[in-house]
GROMACS .gro file of C-alpha atoms in nm:
model
  479
    1MET     CA    1  -0.577   0.786  -1.787
    2SER     CA    2  -0.953   0.773  -1.774
    3SER     CA    3  -1.170   0.465  -1.743
    4PRO     CA    4  -1.485   0.435  -1.956
    5THR     CA    5  -1.810   0.548  -1.802
    6LEU     CA    6  -1.973   0.253  -1.633
    7ASP     CA    7  -2.317   0.134  -1.739
    8ALA     CA    8  -2.498   0.248  -1.425
    9PRO     CA    9  -2.801   0.468  -1.353
   10ALA     CA   10  -2.731   0.841  -1.333
   11LEU     CA   11  -2.767   1.017  -0.999
   12ASP     CA   12  -3.058   1.245  -1.087
   13ALA     CA   13  -3.151   1.561  -0.895
   14PRO     CA   14  -3.409   1.399  -0.662
   15ALA     CA   15  -3.167   1.115  -0.578
   16LEU     CA   16  -2.890   1.366  -0.513
   17GLU     CA   17  -3.108   1.571  -0.280
   18SER     CA   18  -3.224   1.257  -0.100
   19LEU     CA   19  -2.862   1.158  -0.044
   20ARG     CA   20  -2.774   1.505   0.086
   21ALA     CA   21  -3.068   1.500   0.325
   22ALA     CA   22  -2.957   1.166   0.473
   23LEU     CA   23  -2.599   1.269   0.557
   24ARG     CA   24  -2.425   1.508   0.795
   25GLY     CA   25  -2.126   1.544   0.562
   26PRO     CA   26  -2.138   1.736   0.232
   27VAL     CA   27  -2.214   1.573  -0.104
   28VAL     CA   28  -2.017   1.717  -0.396
   29ALA     CA   29  -2.168   1.687  -0.745
   30PRO     CA   30  -2.031   1.786  -1.091
   31GLN     CA   31  -2.202   2.124  -1.083
   32ASP     CA   32  -2.036   2.224  -0.754
   33ALA     CA   33  -1.736   2.457  -0.748
   34THR     CA   34  -1.527   2.211  -0.541
   35TYR     CA   35  -1.596   1.912  -0.767
   36ASP     CA   36  -1.264   1.906  -0.958
   37GLU     CA   37  -1.063   1.941  -0.638
   38ALA     CA   38  -1.264   1.664  -0.470
   39ARG     CA   39  -1.234   1.411  -0.753
   40HIS     CA   40  -0.857   1.442  -0.802
   41ILE     CA   41  -0.646   1.193  -0.607
   42TYR     CA   42  -0.277   1.133  -0.534
   43ASN     CA   43  -0.211   0.982  -0.879
   44ALA     CA   44  -0.262   1.253  -1.142
   45MET     CA   45  -0.276   0.989  -1.415
   46ILE     CA   46  -0.629   0.912  -1.294
   47ASP     CA   47  -0.898   1.144  -1.437
   48ARG     CA   48  -1.239   1.008  -1.346
   49HIS     CA   49  -1.575   1.180  -1.304
   50PRO     CA   50  -1.797   1.041  -1.028
   51ALA     CA   51  -2.164   1.134  -1.018
   52ALA     CA   52  -2.103   1.242  -0.658
   53LEU     CA   53  -1.842   1.238  -0.384
   54VAL     CA   54  -1.990   1.185  -0.039
   55SER     CA   55  -1.789   1.315   0.258
   56CYS     CA   56  -1.879   1.083   0.544
   57ALA     CA   57  -1.867   1.246   0.886
   58ASP     CA   58  -1.918   0.922   1.079
   59ALA     CA   59  -2.027   0.558   1.054
   60GLY     CA   60  -2.391   0.671   1.032
   61ASP     CA   61  -2.312   0.864   0.716
   62VAL     CA   62  -2.140   0.559   0.569
   63MET     CA   63  -2.441   0.339   0.645
   64ALA     CA   64  -2.681   0.589   0.487
   65ALA     CA   65  -2.461   0.632   0.180
   66VAL     CA   66  -2.420   0.258   0.126
   67ASN     CA   67  -2.797   0.211   0.144
   68HIS     CA   68  -2.864   0.492  -0.106
   69VAL     CA   69  -2.600   0.371  -0.352
   70ARG     CA   70  -2.710   0.007  -0.331
   71ASP     CA   71  -3.081   0.081  -0.363
   72GLY     CA   72  -3.015   0.312  -0.657
   73GLY     CA   73  -2.811   0.050  -0.840
   74LEU     CA   74  -2.515   0.288  -0.858
   75GLU     CA   75  -2.145   0.212  -0.876
   76LEU     CA   76  -1.960   0.253  -0.546
   77ALA     CA   77  -1.599   0.335  -0.459
   78VAL     CA   78  -1.440   0.408  -0.122
   79MET     CA   79  -1.164   0.665  -0.061
   80GLY     CA   80  -0.951   0.672   0.252
   81GLY     CA   81  -0.623   0.853   0.179
   82GLY     CA   82  -0.667   0.857  -0.199
   83HIS     CA   83  -0.335   0.681  -0.266
   84SER     CA   84  -0.477   0.400  -0.482
   85GLY     CA   85  -0.229   0.369  -0.769
   86PRO     CA   86  -0.491   0.245  -1.019
   87GLY     CA   87  -0.744   0.498  -0.887
   88LEU     CA   88  -0.988   0.244  -0.749
   89CYS     CA   89  -1.117   0.502  -0.499
   90VAL     CA   90  -1.300   0.695  -0.772
   91VAL     CA   91  -1.536   0.560  -1.036
   92ASP     CA   92  -1.685   0.721  -1.346
   93GLY     CA   93  -2.057   0.785  -1.312
   94GLY     CA   94  -2.078   0.637  -0.962
   95VAL     CA   95  -2.046   0.750  -0.601
   96THR     CA   96  -1.723   0.781  -0.405
   97LEU     CA   97  -1.750   0.755  -0.027
   98ASP     CA   98  -1.482   0.994   0.098
   99LEU     CA   99  -1.376   0.898   0.451
  100SER     CA  100  -1.131   1.188   0.496
  101PRO     CA  101  -1.354   1.362   0.758
  102MET     CA  102  -1.309   1.048   0.972
  103ARG     CA  103  -0.945   1.135   1.037
  104TRP     CA  104  -0.867   1.078   1.403
  105CYS     CA  105  -0.652   0.866   1.633
  106ARG     CA  106  -0.699   0.769   1.995
  107VAL     CA  107  -0.406   0.605   2.179
  108ASP     CA  108  -0.431   0.395   2.493
  109PRO     CA  109  -0.069   0.397   2.616
  110ALA     CA  110  -0.137   0.154   2.900
  111ALA     CA  111  -0.288  -0.109   2.672
  112ARG     CA  112  -0.048  -0.014   2.389
  113THR     CA  113  -0.326   0.017   2.135
  114ALA     CA  114  -0.445   0.283   1.893
  115GLN     CA  115  -0.786   0.320   1.732
  116VAL     CA  116  -0.805   0.528   1.414
  117GLY     CA  117  -1.085   0.649   1.188
  118GLY     CA  118  -1.126   0.521   0.833
  119GLY     CA  119  -0.985   0.840   0.680
  120THR     CA  120  -0.673   0.857   0.896
  121LEU     CA  121  -0.331   0.897   0.731
  122ILE     CA  122  -0.013   0.722   0.839
  123SER     CA  123   0.122   1.062   0.950
  124ASP     CA  124  -0.172   1.099   1.189
  125LEU     CA  125  -0.113   0.757   1.341
  126ASP     CA  126   0.264   0.810   1.370
  127HIS     CA  127   0.225   1.152   1.531
  128ALA     CA  128  -0.030   1.035   1.787
  129THR     CA  129   0.165   0.725   1.888
  130ALA     CA  130   0.508   0.897   1.890
  131ALA     CA  131   0.401   1.105   2.190
  132PHE     CA  132   0.401   0.779   2.390
  133GLY     CA  133   0.712   0.624   2.233
  134LEU     CA  134   0.498   0.372   2.046
  135ALA     CA  135   0.437   0.270   1.684
  136THR     CA  136   0.303  -0.005   1.458
  137PRO     CA  137   0.429  -0.117   1.113
  138ALA     CA  138   0.273   0.102   0.843
  139GLY     CA  139   0.421   0.198   0.506
  140VAL     CA  140   0.706   0.432   0.413
  141ILE     CA  141   0.517   0.739   0.282
  142SER     CA  142   0.324   0.907   0.559
  143THR     CA  143   0.059   1.069   0.336
  144THR     CA  144  -0.081   0.721   0.262
  145GLY     CA  145  -0.420   0.632   0.408
  146VAL     CA  146  -0.413   0.381   0.691
  147GLY     CA  147  -0.728   0.208   0.562
  148GLY     CA  148  -0.616   0.104   0.216
  149LEU     CA  149  -0.268   0.017   0.338
  150THR     CA  150  -0.404  -0.207   0.613
  151LEU     CA  151  -0.669  -0.386   0.408
  152GLY     CA  152  -0.406  -0.483   0.152
  153GLY     CA  153  -0.169  -0.615   0.420
  154GLY     CA  154   0.068  -0.328   0.498
  155HIS     CA  155   0.446  -0.340   0.523
  156GLY     CA  156   0.708  -0.087   0.625
  157TYR     CA  157   1.023  -0.019   0.824
  158LEU     CA  158   0.907  -0.222   1.127
  159THR     CA  159   0.793  -0.531   0.935
  160ARG     CA  160   1.093  -0.755   1.000
  161LYS     CA  161   1.070  -0.670   1.372
  162TYR     CA  162   0.692  -0.660   1.429
  163GLY     CA  163   0.525  -0.808   1.121
  164LEU     CA  164   0.281  -0.670   0.868
  165THR     CA  165   0.026  -0.403   0.955
  166ILE     CA  166  -0.245  -0.672   0.954
  167ASP     CA  167  -0.045  -0.877   1.204
  168ASN     CA  168  -0.101  -0.590   1.446
  169LEU     CA  169  -0.470  -0.534   1.368
  170LEU     CA  170  -0.688  -0.618   1.668
  171ALA     CA  171  -1.033  -0.513   1.549
  172ALA     CA  172  -1.221  -0.330   1.275
  173ASP     CA  173  -1.561  -0.160   1.266
  174VAL     CA  174  -1.725  -0.237   0.933
  175VAL     CA  175  -2.030  -0.117   0.741
  176LEU     CA  176  -2.154  -0.407   0.529
  177ALA     CA  177  -2.322  -0.416   0.189
  178ASP     CA  178  -2.668  -0.446   0.350
  179GLY     CA  179  -2.603  -0.127   0.551
  180GLY     CA  180  -2.545  -0.316   0.874
  181PHE     CA  181  -2.261  -0.240   1.116
  182VAL     CA  182  -2.040  -0.499   1.284
  183THR     CA  183  -1.713  -0.517   1.472
  184ALA     CA  184  -1.477  -0.784   1.342
  185SER     CA  185  -1.205  -0.937   1.558
  186GLU     CA  186  -1.068  -1.277   1.657
  187THR     CA  187  -1.383  -1.332   1.866
  188GLU     CA  188  -1.651  -1.140   1.671
  189HIS     CA  189  -1.713  -1.224   1.306
  190PRO     CA  190  -1.376  -1.400   1.291
  191ASP     CA  191  -1.429  -1.504   0.929
  192LEU     CA  192  -1.469  -1.141   0.825
  193PHE     CA  193  -1.170  -1.043   1.039
  194TRP     CA  194  -0.959  -1.307   0.863
  195ALA     CA  195  -1.064  -1.172   0.522
  196LEU     CA  196  -1.004  -0.806   0.610
  197ARG     CA  197  -0.641  -0.884   0.688
  198GLY     CA  198  -0.514  -0.867   0.331
  199GLY     CA  199  -0.834  -0.911   0.128
  200GLY     CA  200  -0.857  -0.544   0.030
  201GLY     CA  201  -1.178  -0.342   0.022
  202ASN     CA  202  -1.391  -0.636  -0.090
  203PHE     CA  203  -1.597  -0.691   0.225
  204GLY     CA  204  -1.728  -0.356   0.345
  205VAL     CA  205  -1.634  -0.003   0.447
  206VAL     CA  206  -1.406  -0.003   0.751
  207THR     CA  207  -1.486   0.301   0.963
  208SER     CA  208  -1.224   0.235   1.232
  209PHE     CA  209  -0.921   0.013   1.295
  210THR     CA  210  -0.766  -0.086   1.628
  211PHE     CA  211  -0.394  -0.168   1.628
  212ARG     CA  212  -0.142  -0.320   1.866
  213LEU     CA  213   0.150  -0.082   1.934
  214HIS     CA  214   0.516  -0.149   2.013
  215PRO     CA  215   0.786   0.050   2.193
  216VAL     CA  216   0.950   0.254   1.913
  217ALA     CA  217   1.085   0.607   1.954
  218THR     CA  218   1.426   0.694   1.807
  219VAL     CA  219   1.556   0.453   1.543
  220GLY     CA  220   1.880   0.429   1.352
  221ALA     CA  221   1.833   0.554   0.995
  222ALA     CA  222   2.085   0.493   0.720
  223VAL     CA  223   2.114   0.537   0.343
  224THR     CA  224   2.380   0.366   0.134
  225LEU     CA  225   2.429   0.433  -0.240
  226TRP     CA  226   2.646   0.284  -0.512
  227PRO     CA  227   2.670   0.375  -0.884
  228VAL     CA  228   2.397   0.202  -1.084
  229ASP     CA  229   2.650  -0.003  -1.281
  230ARG     CA  230   2.732  -0.178  -0.952
  231THR     CA  231   2.372  -0.306  -0.917
  232THR     CA  232   2.452  -0.669  -0.990
  233GLU     CA  233   2.728  -0.706  -0.732
  234VAL     CA  234   2.536  -0.505  -0.469
  235LEU     CA  235   2.227  -0.723  -0.514
  236LYS     CA  236   2.436  -1.038  -0.482
  237TRP     CA  237   2.560  -0.911  -0.148
  238TYR     CA  238   2.219  -0.781  -0.032
  239ARG     CA  239   2.034  -1.106  -0.116
  240GLU     CA  240   2.270  -1.299   0.113
  241TYR     CA  241   2.303  -1.046   0.393
  242LEU     CA  242   1.950  -0.931   0.466
  243PRO     CA  243   1.760  -1.261   0.514
  244GLN     CA  244   2.009  -1.376   0.778
  245ALA     CA  245   2.032  -1.037   0.951
  246PRO     CA  246   1.867  -0.983   1.292
  247ASP     CA  247   1.503  -0.869   1.288
  248ASP     CA  248   1.621  -0.528   1.413
  249VAL     CA  249   1.777  -0.470   1.069
  250TYR     CA  250   1.544  -0.353   0.793
  251GLY     CA  251   1.666  -0.236   0.455
  252PHE     CA  252   1.486  -0.201   0.125
  253PHE     CA  253   1.685  -0.210  -0.198
  254ALA     CA  254   1.617   0.071  -0.445
  255GLU     CA  255   1.714   0.193  -0.790
  256LEU     CA  256   1.685   0.569  -0.817
  257VAL     CA  257   1.809   0.897  -0.956
  258VAL     CA  258   1.967   1.081  -0.663
  259PRO     CA  259   1.744   1.379  -0.576
  260PRO     CA  260   1.895   1.729  -0.543
  261ALA     CA  261   1.836   1.751  -0.170
  262PRO     CA  262   2.003   1.676   0.164
  263PRO     CA  263   2.164   1.458   0.280
  264PHE     CA  264   2.303   1.382  -0.066
  265PRO     CA  265   2.618   1.572  -0.176
  266GLU     CA  266   2.587   1.794  -0.483
  267GLU     CA  267   2.820   1.581  -0.694
  268LEU     CA  268   2.572   1.291  -0.673
  269HIS     CA  269   2.262   1.492  -0.763
  270GLY     CA  270   2.096   1.351  -1.075
  271GLN     CA  271   2.315   1.040  -1.079
  272LYS     CA  272   2.154   0.701  -1.146
  273SER     CA  273   2.227   0.484  -0.844
  274CYS     CA  274   2.132   0.173  -0.654
  275GLY     CA  275   2.119   0.156  -0.280
  276VAL     CA  276   1.957   0.049   0.043
  277ILE     CA  277   1.744   0.258   0.279
  278TRP     CA  278   1.791   0.118   0.629
  279CYS     CA  279   1.615   0.121   0.964
  280TRP     CA  280   1.775  -0.015   1.284
  281THR     CA  281   1.557  -0.080   1.589
  282GLY     CA  282   1.837  -0.213   1.805
  283PRO     CA  283   2.061  -0.022   2.052
  284LEU     CA  284   2.162   0.311   1.899
  285ASP     CA  285   2.521   0.279   2.021
  286ARG     CA  286   2.554  -0.010   1.773
  287LEU     CA  287   2.424   0.183   1.471
  288GLU     CA  288   2.760   0.253   1.304
  289GLU     CA  289   2.888  -0.094   1.383
  290THR     CA  290   2.575  -0.260   1.239
  291PHE     CA  291   2.592  -0.087   0.902
  292ALA     CA  292   2.969  -0.110   0.856
  293VAL     CA  293   2.874  -0.433   0.678
  294VAL     CA  294   2.780  -0.233   0.367
  295ASN     CA  295   3.147  -0.219   0.269
  296GLU     CA  296   3.130  -0.590   0.192
  297ALA     CA  297   2.943  -0.493  -0.128
  298GLY     CA  298   3.232  -0.265  -0.225
  299PRO     CA  299   3.297   0.094  -0.121
  300PRO     CA  300   2.974   0.294  -0.149
  301SER     CA  301   2.958   0.633  -0.319
  302PHE     CA  302   2.752   0.759  -0.024
  303HIS     CA  303   2.679   0.631   0.325
  304PHE     CA  304   2.483   0.819   0.588
  305THR     CA  305   2.372   0.712   0.935
  306ALA     CA  306   2.190   0.906   1.205
  307PRO     CA  307   1.958   0.850   1.500
  308MET     CA  308   1.616   0.976   1.397
  309PRO     CA  309   1.265   0.987   1.543
  310TYR     CA  310   1.065   0.709   1.381
  311GLU     CA  311   0.797   0.962   1.284
  312THR     CA  312   1.061   1.159   1.089
  313LEU     CA  313   1.188   0.850   0.907
  314GLN     CA  314   0.833   0.769   0.803
  315SER     CA  315   0.790   1.107   0.632
  316ASN     CA  316   1.130   1.129   0.458
  317PHE     CA  317   0.987   1.059   0.110
  318ASP     CA  318   0.678   1.280   0.139
  319ALA     CA  319   0.832   1.591  -0.018
  320LEU     CA  320   0.995   1.391  -0.297
  321LEU     CA  321   0.665   1.225  -0.393
  322PRO     CA  322   0.386   1.479  -0.340
  323ALA     CA  323   0.032   1.444  -0.470
  324GLY     CA  324  -0.021   1.534  -0.834
  325LEU     CA  325   0.247   1.324  -1.006
  326GLN     CA  326   0.184   1.077  -1.288
  327TRP     CA  327   0.210   0.720  -1.152
  328TYR     CA  328   0.200   0.374  -1.302
  329TRP     CA  329   0.308   0.080  -1.091
  330ARG     CA  330   0.308  -0.297  -1.066
  331GLY     CA  331   0.422  -0.538  -0.797
  332ALA     CA  332   0.557  -0.889  -0.752
  333PHE     CA  333   0.670  -1.113  -0.467
  334PHE     CA  334   1.019  -1.267  -0.470
  335ASP     CA  335   1.181  -1.532  -0.253
  336ALA     CA  336   1.524  -1.502  -0.415
  337VAL     CA  337   1.733  -1.280  -0.641
  338PRO     CA  338   1.921  -1.512  -0.878
  339ASP     CA  339   2.213  -1.381  -1.081
  340ALA     CA  340   2.001  -1.348  -1.396
  341ALA     CA  341   1.744  -1.137  -1.207
  342ALA     CA  342   2.020  -0.912  -1.073
  343GLU     CA  343   2.126  -0.849  -1.433
  344VAL     CA  344   1.771  -0.749  -1.529
  345HIS     CA  345   1.768  -0.506  -1.238
  346ARG     CA  346   2.098  -0.354  -1.351
  347ARG     CA  347   1.978  -0.313  -1.708
  348TYR     CA  348   1.651  -0.140  -1.616
  349GLY     CA  349   1.817   0.067  -1.344
  350GLU     CA  350   2.056   0.204  -1.605
  351ALA     CA  351   1.756   0.274  -1.833
  352VAL     CA  352   1.544   0.466  -1.578
  353PRO     CA  353   1.360   0.707  -1.811
  354THR     CA  354   1.285   1.000  -1.576
  355ASP     CA  355   1.418   1.126  -1.245
  356LEU     CA  356   1.145   0.986  -1.016
  357CYS     CA  357   1.106   0.637  -1.166
  358THR     CA  358   1.219   0.371  -0.921
  359MET     CA  359   1.216   0.007  -0.819
  360HIS     CA  360   1.204  -0.108  -0.455
  361LEU     CA  361   1.245  -0.450  -0.295
  362TYR     CA  362   1.074  -0.429   0.045
  363PRO     CA  363   1.160  -0.705   0.296
  364VAL     CA  364   0.859  -0.905   0.416
  365ASP     CA  365   1.047  -1.178   0.601
  366GLY     CA  366   1.150  -1.182   0.967
  367ALA     CA  367   0.846  -1.157   1.196
  368ALA     CA  368   0.609  -1.135   0.899
  369GLY     CA  369   0.743  -1.463   0.762
  370ARG     CA  370   0.674  -1.647   1.086
  371VAL     CA  371   0.295  -1.616   1.049
  372GLY     CA  372   0.116  -1.905   0.880
  373ALA     CA  373  -0.001  -1.863   0.520
  374ASP     CA  374  -0.359  -1.949   0.622
  375GLU     CA  375  -0.371  -1.731   0.936
  376THR     CA  376  -0.467  -1.421   0.736
  377ALA     CA  377  -0.573  -1.354   0.377
  378TRP     CA  378  -0.212  -1.254   0.293
  379SER     CA  379  -0.082  -1.582   0.155
  380TYR     CA  380   0.281  -1.502   0.066
  381ARG     CA  381   0.434  -1.560   0.407
  382ASP     CA  382   0.715  -1.744   0.228
  383ALA     CA  383   0.816  -1.434   0.031
  384THR     CA  384   1.134  -1.247   0.117
  385TRP     CA  385   1.062  -0.928  -0.078
  386SER     CA  386   0.760  -0.735  -0.201
  387GLY     CA  387   0.879  -0.561  -0.516
  388VAL     CA  388   0.729  -0.251  -0.673
  389PHE     CA  389   0.814  -0.112  -1.015
  390GLY     CA  390   0.714   0.254  -1.023
  391GLY     CA  391   0.693   0.477  -1.328
  392ILE     CA  392   0.665   0.831  -1.183
  393ASP     CA  393   0.691   1.175  -1.341
  394PRO     CA  394   0.526   1.519  -1.309
  395ASP     CA  395   0.473   1.559  -1.686
  396PRO     CA  396   0.157   1.404  -1.839
  397GLY     CA  397   0.347   1.395  -2.166
  398ASN     CA  398   0.573   1.126  -2.018
  399ALA     CA  399   0.286   0.899  -1.909
  400GLY     CA  400   0.339   0.651  -2.194
  401LEU     CA  401   0.716   0.648  -2.142
  402ILE     CA  402   0.702   0.568  -1.772
  403LYS     CA  403   0.429   0.308  -1.820
  404ARG     CA  404   0.633   0.124  -2.085
  405TRP     CA  405   0.944   0.119  -1.864
  406CYS     CA  406   0.738  -0.012  -1.571
  407THR     CA  407   0.550  -0.283  -1.760
  408ASP     CA  408   0.857  -0.399  -1.954
  409TYR     CA  409   1.065  -0.418  -1.636
  410TRP     CA  410   0.787  -0.603  -1.451
  411SER     CA  411   0.744  -0.848  -1.741
  412GLN     CA  412   1.116  -0.923  -1.755
  413MET     CA  413   1.110  -1.003  -1.381
  414GLN     CA  414   0.815  -1.241  -1.395
  415PRO     CA  415   1.029  -1.554  -1.453
  416TYR     CA  416   1.192  -1.483  -1.115
  417SER     CA  417   0.877  -1.389  -0.923
  418MET     CA  418   0.657  -1.613  -0.708
  419GLY     CA  419   0.353  -1.559  -0.931
  420GLY     CA  420   0.162  -1.297  -0.735
  421GLY     CA  421   0.214  -0.950  -0.595
  422TYR     CA  422   0.115  -0.721  -0.310
  423VAL     CA  423  -0.245  -0.620  -0.383
  424ASN     CA  424  -0.167  -0.256  -0.301
  425PHE     CA  425   0.091  -0.256  -0.582
  426ALA     CA  426  -0.144  -0.407  -0.841
  427GLY     CA  427  -0.181  -0.208  -1.162
  428ALA     CA  428  -0.495  -0.063  -1.316
  429ASP     CA  429  -0.517  -0.336  -1.577
  430GLU     CA  430  -0.449  -0.649  -1.370
  431ARG     CA  431  -0.662  -0.946  -1.484
  432ALA     CA  432  -0.878  -1.166  -1.262
  433ASP     CA  433  -0.623  -1.449  -1.280
  434ARG     CA  434  -0.361  -1.212  -1.137
  435VAL     CA  435  -0.588  -1.136  -0.840
  436ARG     CA  436  -0.635  -1.509  -0.782
  437ALA     CA  437  -0.258  -1.559  -0.799
  438THR     CA  438  -0.215  -1.290  -0.533
  439TYR     CA  439  -0.422  -1.493  -0.284
  440ARG     CA  440  -0.318  -1.845  -0.393
  441ASP     CA  441  -0.489  -2.111  -0.178
  442ASN     CA  442  -0.673  -1.846   0.023
  443TYR     CA  443  -0.876  -1.723  -0.276
  444ASP     CA  444  -1.162  -1.975  -0.254
  445ARG     CA  445  -1.211  -1.908   0.117
  446LEU     CA  446  -1.217  -1.534   0.045
  447ALA     CA  447  -1.478  -1.589  -0.226
  448ARG     CA  448  -1.699  -1.780   0.018
  449ILE     CA  449  -1.669  -1.504   0.279
  450LYS     CA  450  -1.743  -1.249   0.010
  451HIS     CA  451  -2.063  -1.438  -0.070
  452SER     CA  452  -2.163  -1.428   0.296
  453TYR     CA  453  -2.111  -1.053   0.340
  454ASP     CA  454  -2.154  -0.911  -0.012
  455PRO     CA  455  -2.337  -1.163  -0.233
  456TYR     CA  456  -2.415  -0.907  -0.505
  457ASN     CA  457  -2.057  -0.777  -0.520
  458LEU     CA  458  -2.147  -0.419  -0.432
  459PHE     CA  459  -1.784  -0.364  -0.327
  460HIS     CA  460  -1.615  -0.438  -0.658
  461ALA     CA  461  -1.423  -0.116  -0.732
  462ASN     CA  462  -1.107  -0.287  -0.607
  463GLN     CA  463  -0.880  -0.576  -0.699
  464ASN     CA  464  -1.198  -0.774  -0.698
  465ILE     CA  465  -1.272  -1.107  -0.535
  466ARG     CA  466  -1.598  -1.224  -0.685
  467PRO     CA  467  -1.846  -1.388  -0.447
  468ALA     CA  468  -1.868  -1.766  -0.467
  469GLN     CA  469  -2.199  -1.841  -0.648
  470GLU     CA  470  -2.233  -1.471  -0.725
  471ARG     CA  471  -2.595  -1.361  -0.757
  472SER     CA  472  -2.666  -1.187  -1.086
  473SER     CA  473  -2.987  -1.009  -0.988
  474THR     CA  474  -2.997  -0.633  -0.936
  475ARG     CA  475  -2.872  -0.515  -0.599
  476SER     CA  476  -3.152  -0.404  -0.372
  477SER     CA  477  -3.240  -0.340  -0.009
  478THR     CA  478  -3.374  -0.696   0.016
  479MET     CA  479  -3.020  -0.834   0.035
   0.00000   0.00000   0.00000
């Protein structure tokens, strides 16, 4: 799926050489042998052709690149881990700032903090912190970039216990649209810090993040499956059980085709199923006892429990969902699962068109729900689940099929949604009113902060928040 070429000036040879001269990292252009490899991202449905991809070695490179792009009137995108579902990290005819060289993590075990570079992956963060028996909430696929995950809010296995990723963000180093560099925290540029916690990549290029860590080492992992025709009754049990469960219990509901891999028995391989993927952060000697409750939904077709290093749990889906697949997804927040919604889930679960297509309901209650709606840009603190509808397949020939299943399923669930969705699950064709719905009452404040830090909307290759009183003149170094 390719976007149209944007109406922006071309990056001519002198401009390209000037950019290369200003940076330590390499600049990859269409004529270079590594161009096709550099422009391809996690989602193979995205096929865009930037004028250049700039590998930023450090914050100085980012500052120089932002200045060159802005002064040249070029389109700008920012790539951390390259997991943007709609491909917002690459732009036709523009410049992508590739932060992957800034992939590092420094842990302070005494202070229980970790600082990471803008190109760091979740796997890097988990590995560095695991050595000290520490962790912070961050996703469920470890090849995801920390930057994009965090700026959108971030949820994962530790969210009911320790909140969203942004609830554990202590500071961020940011390169602004005017090329300046600031550190944002509760005490420095607090308005920017508020906006970064859920407002996406609208406000600048974050070159490092500092997180609070928590004592997490070995957790209790569990997977429970039922046949897909049991979806309705399982969801009726799950919707009652999980919200009242202790914060140590995390479990996301999923519809899936059972993969042909351990720990699943061969007789279940390829079977359409529903189930819950669990994480228990309580005492390990209570693991079996805690998840015996699954029998209340009726005898499962498969139930597995095991103590597991948290770092291992985080990477369990990596091999199943490698880079290079076709993806189309959409998201929605839910505060309840009424009977009629459970029936929709059953119907679309039975109609999963290919083996990797899935739907997940990720819990965002517990500790995350005890933060005020106006304390960060993430406004859905009253949500119980962040849902994602994912059309996934390796075959480009199935792109239309998986997109139709995803969009039809998402549309049928809208009457039961809260009106907005997790910005990191937004689709490629989401309208401006959908972005506003995602931020609810926080949108106008975000637009004012956007005007303060990026009045010409340089950072708009994202789920865009337009600056309040947006200036229409050409971007220039006189900002």
